[in-house]
CSV table of C-alpha atoms and ligand atoms in Angstrom, one decimal:
chain,number,residue,atom,x,y,z
O,577,MET,CA,94.4,143.9,54.7
O,578,THR,CA,97.2,141.4,54.5
O,579,THR,CA,97.4,140.1,50.9
O,580,ARG,CA,100.6,138.1,51.0
O,581,ILE,CA,102.2,136.0,53.7
O,582,THR,CA,105.5,134.1,53.8
O,583,ILE,CA,106.1,131.4,56.4
O,584,ARG,CA,108.6,128.5,56.9
O,585,LYS,CA,107.6,125.6,54.8
O,586,PRO,CA,105.0,123.6,56.7
O,587,ASP,CA,104.8,119.8,57.5
O,588,ASP,CA,101.6,117.7,57.5
O,589,TRP,CA,101.6,115.7,60.7
O,590,HIS,CA,98.7,113.4,59.6
O,591,LEU,CA,98.3,112.2,56.0
O,592,HIS,CA,97.0,109.3,53.9
O,593,VAL,CA,98.6,108.8,50.5
O,594,ARG,CA,97.6,105.2,50.0
O,595,ASP,CA,99.5,103.0,47.5
O,596,GLY,CA,99.7,102.1,43.8
O,597,GLU,CA,98.0,104.4,41.3
O,598,MET,CA,96.2,106.4,44.0
O,599,LEU,CA,99.6,107.2,45.6
O,600,LYS,CA,101.0,108.4,42.3
O,601,ALA,CA,97.9,110.6,41.7
O,602,VAL,CA,97.7,112.3,45.2
O,603,LEU,CA,101.3,112.5,46.5
O,604,PRO,CA,102.4,115.5,44.3
O,605,TYR,CA,99.7,117.7,45.9
O,606,THR,CA,101.3,117.3,49.3
O,607,ALA,CA,104.9,117.3,48.1
O,608,LYS,CA,104.4,120.7,46.5
O,609,ASN,CA,103.5,122.6,49.7
O,610,PHE,CA,104.9,120.5,52.6
O,611,ALA,CA,108.4,119.6,53.4
O,612,ARG,CA,107.5,116.5,55.4
O,613,ALA,CA,104.4,114.5,56.2
O,614,ILE,CA,103.6,111.7,58.7
O,615,LEU,CA,102.1,108.9,56.5
O,616,MET,CA,99.4,106.8,57.9
O,617,PRO,CA,99.9,103.0,57.9
O,618,ASN,CA,96.3,101.9,57.3
O,619,LEU,CA,96.9,100.2,53.9
O,620,ILE,CA,95.5,96.8,53.0
O,621,PRO,CA,97.4,95.0,54.4
O,622,PRO,CA,98.5,97.5,57.1
O,623,VAL,CA,102.2,98.6,57.5
O,624,ARG,CA,102.8,96.5,60.6
O,625,THR,CA,106.6,95.8,60.7
O,626,THR,CA,109.9,97.5,60.0
O,627,ALA,CA,110.1,95.4,56.8
O,628,ASP,CA,106.6,96.5,55.6
O,629,CYS,CA,107.5,100.1,56.4
O,630,SER,CA,110.8,100.2,54.5
O,631,ALA,CA,109.1,98.7,51.4
O,632,TYR,CA,106.3,101.2,51.6
O,633,ARG,CA,108.7,104.1,52.1
O,634,GLU,CA,110.5,103.0,48.8
O,635,ARG,CA,107.2,103.0,46.9
O,636,VAL,CA,106.4,106.5,48.3
O,637,LEU,CA,109.8,107.9,47.3
O,638,ALA,CA,109.4,106.3,43.8
O,639,ALA,CA,106.0,108.2,43.4
O,640,LEU,CA,107.5,111.6,44.1
O,641,PRO,CA,107.8,114.1,41.3
O,642,PRO,CA,111.4,114.3,39.9
O,643,GLY,CA,113.6,116.6,42.0
O,644,SER,CA,111.2,116.7,45.0
O,645,LYS,CA,112.9,117.1,48.4
O,646,PHE,CA,109.7,116.0,50.3
O,647,LYS,CA,110.5,113.6,53.2
O,648,PRO,CA,107.9,110.9,54.2
O,649,LEU,CA,107.8,110.1,57.9
O,650,MET,CA,106.6,106.6,58.4
O,651,THR,CA,104.4,105.0,61.1
O,652,CYS,CA,103.8,101.6,62.5
O,653,TYR,CA,100.3,100.2,62.6
O,654,LEU,CA,99.7,98.9,66.1
O,655,THR,CA,98.0,95.5,66.5
O,656,ASP,CA,97.4,93.2,69.4
O,657,ASP,CA,100.5,91.3,68.3
O,658,THR,CA,103.0,94.2,67.6
O,659,ASP,CA,106.5,93.2,68.7
O,660,PRO,CA,108.1,95.8,70.9
O,661,ASP,CA,111.6,94.7,69.7
O,662,ASP,CA,110.6,95.4,66.1
O,663,VAL,CA,109.1,98.7,67.0
O,664,GLU,CA,112.4,99.7,68.8
O,665,ARG,CA,114.5,98.5,66.0
O,666,GLY,CA,112.5,100.5,63.4
O,667,PHE,CA,112.6,103.6,65.5
O,668,ARG,CA,116.4,103.4,66.2
O,669,ASP,CA,117.0,102.8,62.5
O,670,GLY,CA,115.0,105.8,61.5
O,671,VAL,CA,112.4,103.7,59.7
O,672,PHE,CA,109.5,104.5,62.1
O,673,THR,CA,108.8,108.0,63.4
O,674,GLY,CA,106.0,106.8,65.6
O,675,VAL,CA,103.4,104.1,66.3
O,676,LYS,CA,99.8,104.7,65.3
O,677,LEU,CA,96.8,103.4,67.2
O,678,TYR,CA,93.6,102.5,65.4
O,679,PRO,CA,91.0,101.0,67.7
O,680,ALA,CA,89.7,98.0,65.8
O,681,ASN,CA,87.0,99.0,63.4
O,682,ALA,CA,87.1,102.7,64.3
O,683,THR,CA,87.5,103.8,60.7
O,684,THR,CA,88.8,103.0,57.2
O,685,ASN,CA,91.1,99.9,57.1
O,686,SER,CA,91.2,99.6,60.9
O,687,ALA,CA,90.0,96.0,61.1
O,688,ALA,CA,93.5,94.8,62.1
O,689,GLY,CA,93.6,97.5,64.9
O,690,VAL,CA,93.8,97.0,68.6
O,691,THR,CA,90.9,94.9,70.1
O,692,ASP,CA,92.2,94.9,73.7
O,693,TYR,CA,94.4,97.6,75.1
O,694,LYS,CA,95.9,95.3,77.7
O,695,LYS,CA,97.6,93.5,74.8
O,696,VAL,CA,99.6,96.6,73.8
O,697,MET,CA,100.7,98.0,77.1
O,698,ARG,CA,104.2,96.3,76.6
O,699,VAL,CA,104.6,98.3,73.4
O,700,LEU,CA,103.6,101.6,75.1
O,701,GLU,CA,106.1,100.9,77.9
O,702,ARG,CA,108.8,100.3,75.3
O,703,MET,CA,107.9,103.5,73.5
O,704,GLU,CA,108.1,105.5,76.7
O,705,LYS,CA,111.5,104.1,77.3
O,706,ILE,CA,112.9,105.0,73.9
O,707,ASP,CA,111.0,108.3,73.7
O,708,MET,CA,109.0,107.3,70.6
O,709,PRO,CA,105.8,109.3,69.8
O,710,PHE,CA,102.4,107.6,70.1
O,711,LEU,CA,99.8,108.7,67.5
O,712,MET,CA,96.2,108.0,68.2
O,713,HIS,CA,92.9,107.7,66.4
O,714,GLY,CA,91.2,108.8,69.6
O,715,GLU,CA,87.7,107.3,69.5
O,716,ASP,CA,86.0,104.8,71.7
O,717,THR,CA,84.3,102.2,69.5
O,718,ASP,CA,82.0,100.8,72.2
O,719,PRO,CA,78.7,100.4,70.3
O,720,ASP,CA,76.8,102.0,73.2
O,721,VAL,CA,78.7,105.3,72.8
O,722,ASP,CA,77.0,107.8,70.5
O,723,ILE,CA,79.2,108.5,67.4
O,724,PHE,CA,79.3,112.2,68.3
O,725,ASP,CA,80.7,111.3,71.8
O,726,ARG,CA,83.4,108.9,70.8
O,727,GLU,CA,86.3,111.3,71.2
O,728,LYS,CA,85.3,112.3,74.7
O,729,ALA,CA,84.7,108.7,75.7
O,730,PHE,CA,88.2,107.7,74.5
O,731,ILE,CA,89.7,110.5,76.6
O,732,ASP,CA,87.6,109.7,79.7
O,733,ARG,CA,88.0,106.0,79.5
O,734,HIS,CA,91.5,105.5,78.2
O,735,LEU,CA,93.8,108.5,77.4
O,736,SER,CA,93.3,110.2,80.8
O,737,LYS,CA,94.6,107.0,82.4
O,738,TRP,CA,97.5,106.4,80.0
O,739,ILE,CA,99.0,109.8,80.5
O,740,LYS,CA,99.4,109.0,84.2
O,741,GLN,CA,100.5,105.4,83.5
O,742,PHE,CA,103.2,106.6,81.0
O,743,PRO,CA,104.2,110.0,82.2
O,744,LYS,CA,107.1,110.3,79.8
O,745,LEU,CA,105.3,109.0,76.7
O,746,ARG,CA,104.6,111.7,74.1
O,747,PHE,CA,101.0,111.4,72.8
O,748,ILE,CA,99.3,113.0,69.7
O,749,LEU,CA,95.6,113.0,69.7
O,750,GLU,CA,95.0,113.2,66.0
O,751,HIS,CA,92.3,115.0,64.0
O,752,LEU,CA,90.8,116.8,67.1
O,753,SER,CA,87.1,117.1,66.3
O,754,SER,CA,85.5,118.4,69.5
O,755,LYS,CA,85.7,121.1,72.2
O,756,ASP,CA,86.3,118.3,74.7
O,757,GLY,CA,89.3,117.1,72.7
O,758,ALA,CA,90.8,120.5,72.2
O,759,ASP,CA,90.3,121.3,75.9
O,760,PHE,CA,91.8,118.0,77.0
O,761,VAL,CA,95.0,118.5,74.9
O,762,LYS,CA,95.6,121.9,76.4
O,763,SER,CA,95.1,120.6,79.9
O,764,ALA,CA,97.6,117.7,79.3
O,765,ALA,CA,100.2,119.7,77.3
O,766,PRO,CA,103.1,119.3,76.6
O,767,GLN,CA,102.8,115.6,77.1
O,768,VAL,CA,99.8,115.5,74.7
O,769,ALA,CA,99.5,117.5,71.5
O,770,GLY,CA,96.8,117.5,68.9
O,771,THR,CA,96.5,117.9,65.2
O,772,ILE,CA,93.6,119.7,63.6
O,773,THR,CA,92.3,119.2,60.0
O,774,PRO,CA,91.1,122.1,57.7
O,775,TYR,CA,87.6,120.6,57.4
O,776,HIS,CA,86.9,120.3,61.1
O,777,MET,CA,87.5,124.0,61.3
O,778,MET,CA,85.4,124.8,58.2
O,779,LEU,CA,82.3,122.5,58.5
O,780,THR,CA,79.6,121.6,60.9
O,781,ARG,CA,77.2,118.6,60.7
O,782,ASN,CA,74.6,121.0,59.2
O,783,ASP,CA,76.9,121.3,56.2
O,784,TRP,CA,77.3,117.6,56.1
O,785,PHE,CA,73.6,116.5,56.1
O,786,GLY,CA,71.6,119.6,56.9
O,787,HIS,CA,70.8,120.6,53.3
O,788,GLY,CA,71.1,117.4,51.3
O,789,LEU,CA,73.6,114.7,52.2
O,790,LYS,CA,77.2,115.3,51.2
O,791,PRO,CA,78.9,111.9,51.2
O,792,TYR,CA,82.3,113.5,50.7
O,793,MET,CA,82.0,115.2,54.1
O,794,TYR,CA,81.7,111.8,55.9
O,795,VAL,CA,84.9,111.4,57.9
O,796,MET,CA,86.1,109.8,61.1
O,797,PRO,CA,85.9,111.4,63.6
O,798,VAL,CA,82.7,112.8,62.3
O,799,ILE,CA,82.2,116.6,61.8
O,800,LYS,CA,80.4,117.9,64.9
O,801,THR,CA,78.6,121.1,66.0
O,802,ALA,CA,79.2,124.8,65.5
O,803,ARG,CA,80.4,125.0,69.1
O,804,ASP,CA,83.0,122.3,68.5
O,805,ARG,CA,84.1,124.1,65.3
O,806,THR,CA,84.5,127.4,67.1
O,807,ALA,CA,86.6,125.7,69.8
O,808,LEU,CA,88.9,124.1,67.2
O,809,ARG,CA,89.3,127.4,65.3
O,810,LYS,CA,90.3,129.1,68.6
O,811,ALA,CA,92.7,126.4,69.5
O,812,ALA,CA,94.5,126.3,66.2
O,813,THR,CA,94.8,130.0,65.9
O,814,SER,CA,95.8,130.5,69.5
O,815,GLY,CA,99.5,129.8,68.6
O,816,GLU,CA,99.6,127.4,71.6
O,817,ALA,CA,102.4,124.9,71.0
O,818,CYS,CA,100.1,121.9,71.7
O,819,TYR,CA,98.1,122.3,68.4
O,820,PHE,CA,99.5,121.8,65.0
O,821,LEU,CA,98.7,121.0,61.4
O,822,GLY,CA,97.5,117.6,60.2
O,823,THR,CA,95.3,117.5,57.2
O,824,ASP,CA,94.0,113.9,57.4
O,825,SER,CA,93.8,114.2,53.6
O,826,ALA,CA,92.3,110.7,52.9
O,827,PRO,CA,91.5,110.0,49.2
O,828,HIS,CA,89.1,107.3,48.2
O,829,PRO,CA,87.9,106.1,44.8
O,830,TYR,CA,84.7,108.0,43.9
O,831,SER,CA,82.7,104.8,43.8
O,832,ARG,CA,83.6,104.0,47.4
O,833,LYS,CA,82.7,107.5,48.7
O,834,VAL,CA,79.4,107.9,46.8
O,835,SER,CA,77.8,104.6,47.7
O,836,THR,CA,75.0,103.2,49.8
O,837,ASN,CA,77.7,102.2,52.3
O,838,GLY,CA,80.3,104.9,51.8
O,839,VAL,CA,83.7,105.1,53.5
O,840,PRO,CA,85.0,107.9,55.7
O,841,GLY,CA,87.8,110.1,54.5
O,842,MET,CA,88.1,113.5,52.7
O,843,PHE,CA,90.8,114.2,50.1
O,844,ASN,CA,91.8,117.8,50.9
O,845,ALA,CA,95.5,118.0,50.0
O,846,PRO,CA,94.9,120.2,46.9
O,847,VAL,CA,93.3,122.9,49.0
O,848,ALA,CA,94.7,122.2,52.5
O,849,LEU,CA,97.3,124.9,53.1
O,850,GLU,CA,95.1,127.5,51.3
O,851,THR,CA,92.1,126.6,53.6
O,852,TYR,CA,94.1,126.8,56.8
O,853,THR,CA,95.3,130.2,55.7
O,854,GLN,CA,91.7,131.3,55.1
O,855,VAL,CA,90.7,130.1,58.6
O,856,PHE,CA,93.6,132.0,60.2
O,857,GLU,CA,92.7,135.1,58.2
O,858,GLU,CA,89.0,134.9,59.2
O,859,GLU,CA,90.1,134.6,62.9
O,860,GLY,CA,92.4,137.6,62.6
O,861,ALA,CA,95.4,135.4,63.3
O,862,LEU,CA,97.6,135.2,60.2
O,863,ASP,CA,100.5,136.0,62.5
O,864,LYS,CA,99.9,132.6,64.2
O,865,LEU,CA,99.8,130.5,61.0
O,866,GLU,CA,103.5,129.8,61.0
O,867,ALA,CA,103.4,128.4,64.6
O,868,PHE,CA,100.6,126.1,63.8
O,869,ALA,CA,101.8,125.0,60.3
O,870,SER,CA,105.6,125.0,60.7
O,871,LEU,CA,106.9,125.3,64.3
O,872,ASN,CA,104.7,123.5,66.8
O,873,GLY,CA,104.8,120.1,65.1
O,874,PRO,CA,108.6,119.8,64.8
O,875,LYS,CA,108.8,120.9,68.4
O,876,HIS,CA,106.6,118.1,69.7
O,877,TYR,CA,108.2,115.5,67.4
O,878,ARG,CA,111.7,116.9,68.3
O,879,MET,CA,112.7,117.6,64.8
O,880,PRO,CA,114.4,120.6,63.2
O,881,VAL,CA,112.1,123.2,61.6
O,882,ASN,CA,112.3,123.6,57.9
O,883,GLU,CA,114.6,126.3,56.5
O,884,GLU,CA,112.8,126.8,53.2
O,885,THR,CA,109.8,129.2,53.0
O,886,ILE,CA,106.5,129.2,51.2
O,887,THR,CA,104.5,132.3,50.1
O,888,LEU,CA,100.7,132.6,49.8
O,889,GLU,CA,98.9,135.5,48.1
O,890,ARG,CA,95.2,136.6,48.2
O,891,THR,CA,94.6,135.6,44.6
O,892,PRO,CA,91.3,133.7,43.9
O,893,TRP,CA,91.5,130.4,42.0
O,894,THR,CA,89.1,127.5,41.4
O,895,ALA,CA,89.8,124.1,43.1
O,896,PRO,CA,89.6,121.1,40.8
O,897,GLU,CA,86.5,118.9,41.4
O,898,GLU,CA,88.4,115.7,41.2
O,899,VAL,CA,91.8,114.2,40.6
O,900,LYS,CA,92.2,111.5,37.9
O,901,VAL,CA,93.6,108.2,39.0
O,902,ALA,CA,94.9,105.7,36.5
O,903,GLY,CA,93.3,102.2,36.4
O,904,PRO,CA,90.1,101.0,38.1
O,905,ASP,CA,90.0,103.8,40.8
O,906,GLU,CA,89.5,106.4,38.1
O,907,ARG,CA,89.1,109.5,40.2
O,908,ALA,CA,89.0,110.9,43.7
O,909,LEU,CA,86.7,113.8,44.8
O,910,VAL,CA,88.5,116.9,46.1
O,911,TYR,CA,87.3,118.8,49.2
O,912,ARG,CA,86.0,122.3,48.1
O,913,GLY,CA,86.2,121.1,44.5
O,914,GLY,CA,84.7,123.7,42.1
O,915,GLU,CA,84.8,126.4,44.9
O,916,THR,CA,86.7,129.7,44.6
O,917,ILE,CA,89.6,129.5,47.0
O,918,ALA,CA,90.8,132.9,48.3
O,919,TRP,CA,94.5,132.1,49.0
O,920,LYS,CA,97.0,130.7,46.5
O,921,VAL,CA,100.5,129.3,46.9
O,922,VAL,CA,102.7,131.5,44.7
O,923,GLY,CA,106.2,130.5,45.7
D,1598,DOR,O1,87.9,109.8,57.7
D,1598,DOR,C1,88.9,109.1,57.9
D,1598,DOR,N1,89.5,108.5,56.9
D,1598,DOR,N2,89.3,108.9,59.1
D,1598,DOR,C2,90.3,108.1,59.4
D,1598,DOR,O2,90.7,107.9,60.5
D,1598,DOR,C3,90.9,107.2,58.3
D,1598,DOR,C4,90.7,107.9,57.1
D,1598,DOR,C5,91.0,107.0,55.9
D,1598,DOR,O3,92.0,106.2,55.9
D,1598,DOR,O4,90.3,107.1,54.9
D,1599,ZN,ZN1,93.6,109.7,59.2
């Protein structure tokens, strides 16, 4: 049995670190294990322009532990009014790594998202021209679509058309949650790639509300069936270049998660890399972990791979139940908090 594994330092291609005291509390967990991370722009107010983004990047850098070499990669929150010239300027100046689509009201802080795709076609055209990646929360928010079918509906109604309309645009279907999503990405690779979270590979909807309701497992896209989970595990551990790591770690104050109208998002940064490693071990695919965590993402984003390495050992430890946050937020629940975690980062 393998008890120790060393891989190139990974990157997290989908991450929420928020702002203010929450940012300070959660960022060190990612900066410790990941060299870079794509930071989501769904703040209140959202990160909509190059100016918003430069200011947010400064706040992120200021929240890093002293001496950290972690590099935040920033994204532009797409709205009906996004200016293609500002997007291009931000990309050329190295401020934006990509543009992020939130369909309006699809998830947390997406009220300012896109209401009518016709309005953003000019932005997509420009991105195709300048070779700028397009990151998508790929869910159709039509109220007639069942919440478990939203990913498939988005692919069928929109993405399958866009890949033909913009043949040179590079797409990332984020937080794949279904067999349909995983299959589509493979069929449309290398133009389309997909990120996979640790929890969509660990949990099913039975875990979420089959034996008591677990509010912390409420995420968007929602956790689906065992069949979907199996497909995602096979996809991630296949080593195929179209699948890569994106934790979607998304902390919220405890009171907003555990509420009669709770918000979606699961804070998993403290256990993310260890959980991925467990999944790859369970699938007999530890030899593919480096491709998923450290090679496939940079390839799709056309960035160099990291030169540093990270080592994990099979040494059990207990995950913290929560992380303290200064001020009124007080604390954020941690995914797998209190559980024994099999793998530990040791160097
Ligand atoms: O569960 C989610 N939480 N999904 C998202 O798409 C957004 C995220 C958040 O910002 O909390
Ligand atoms: Zn997210």
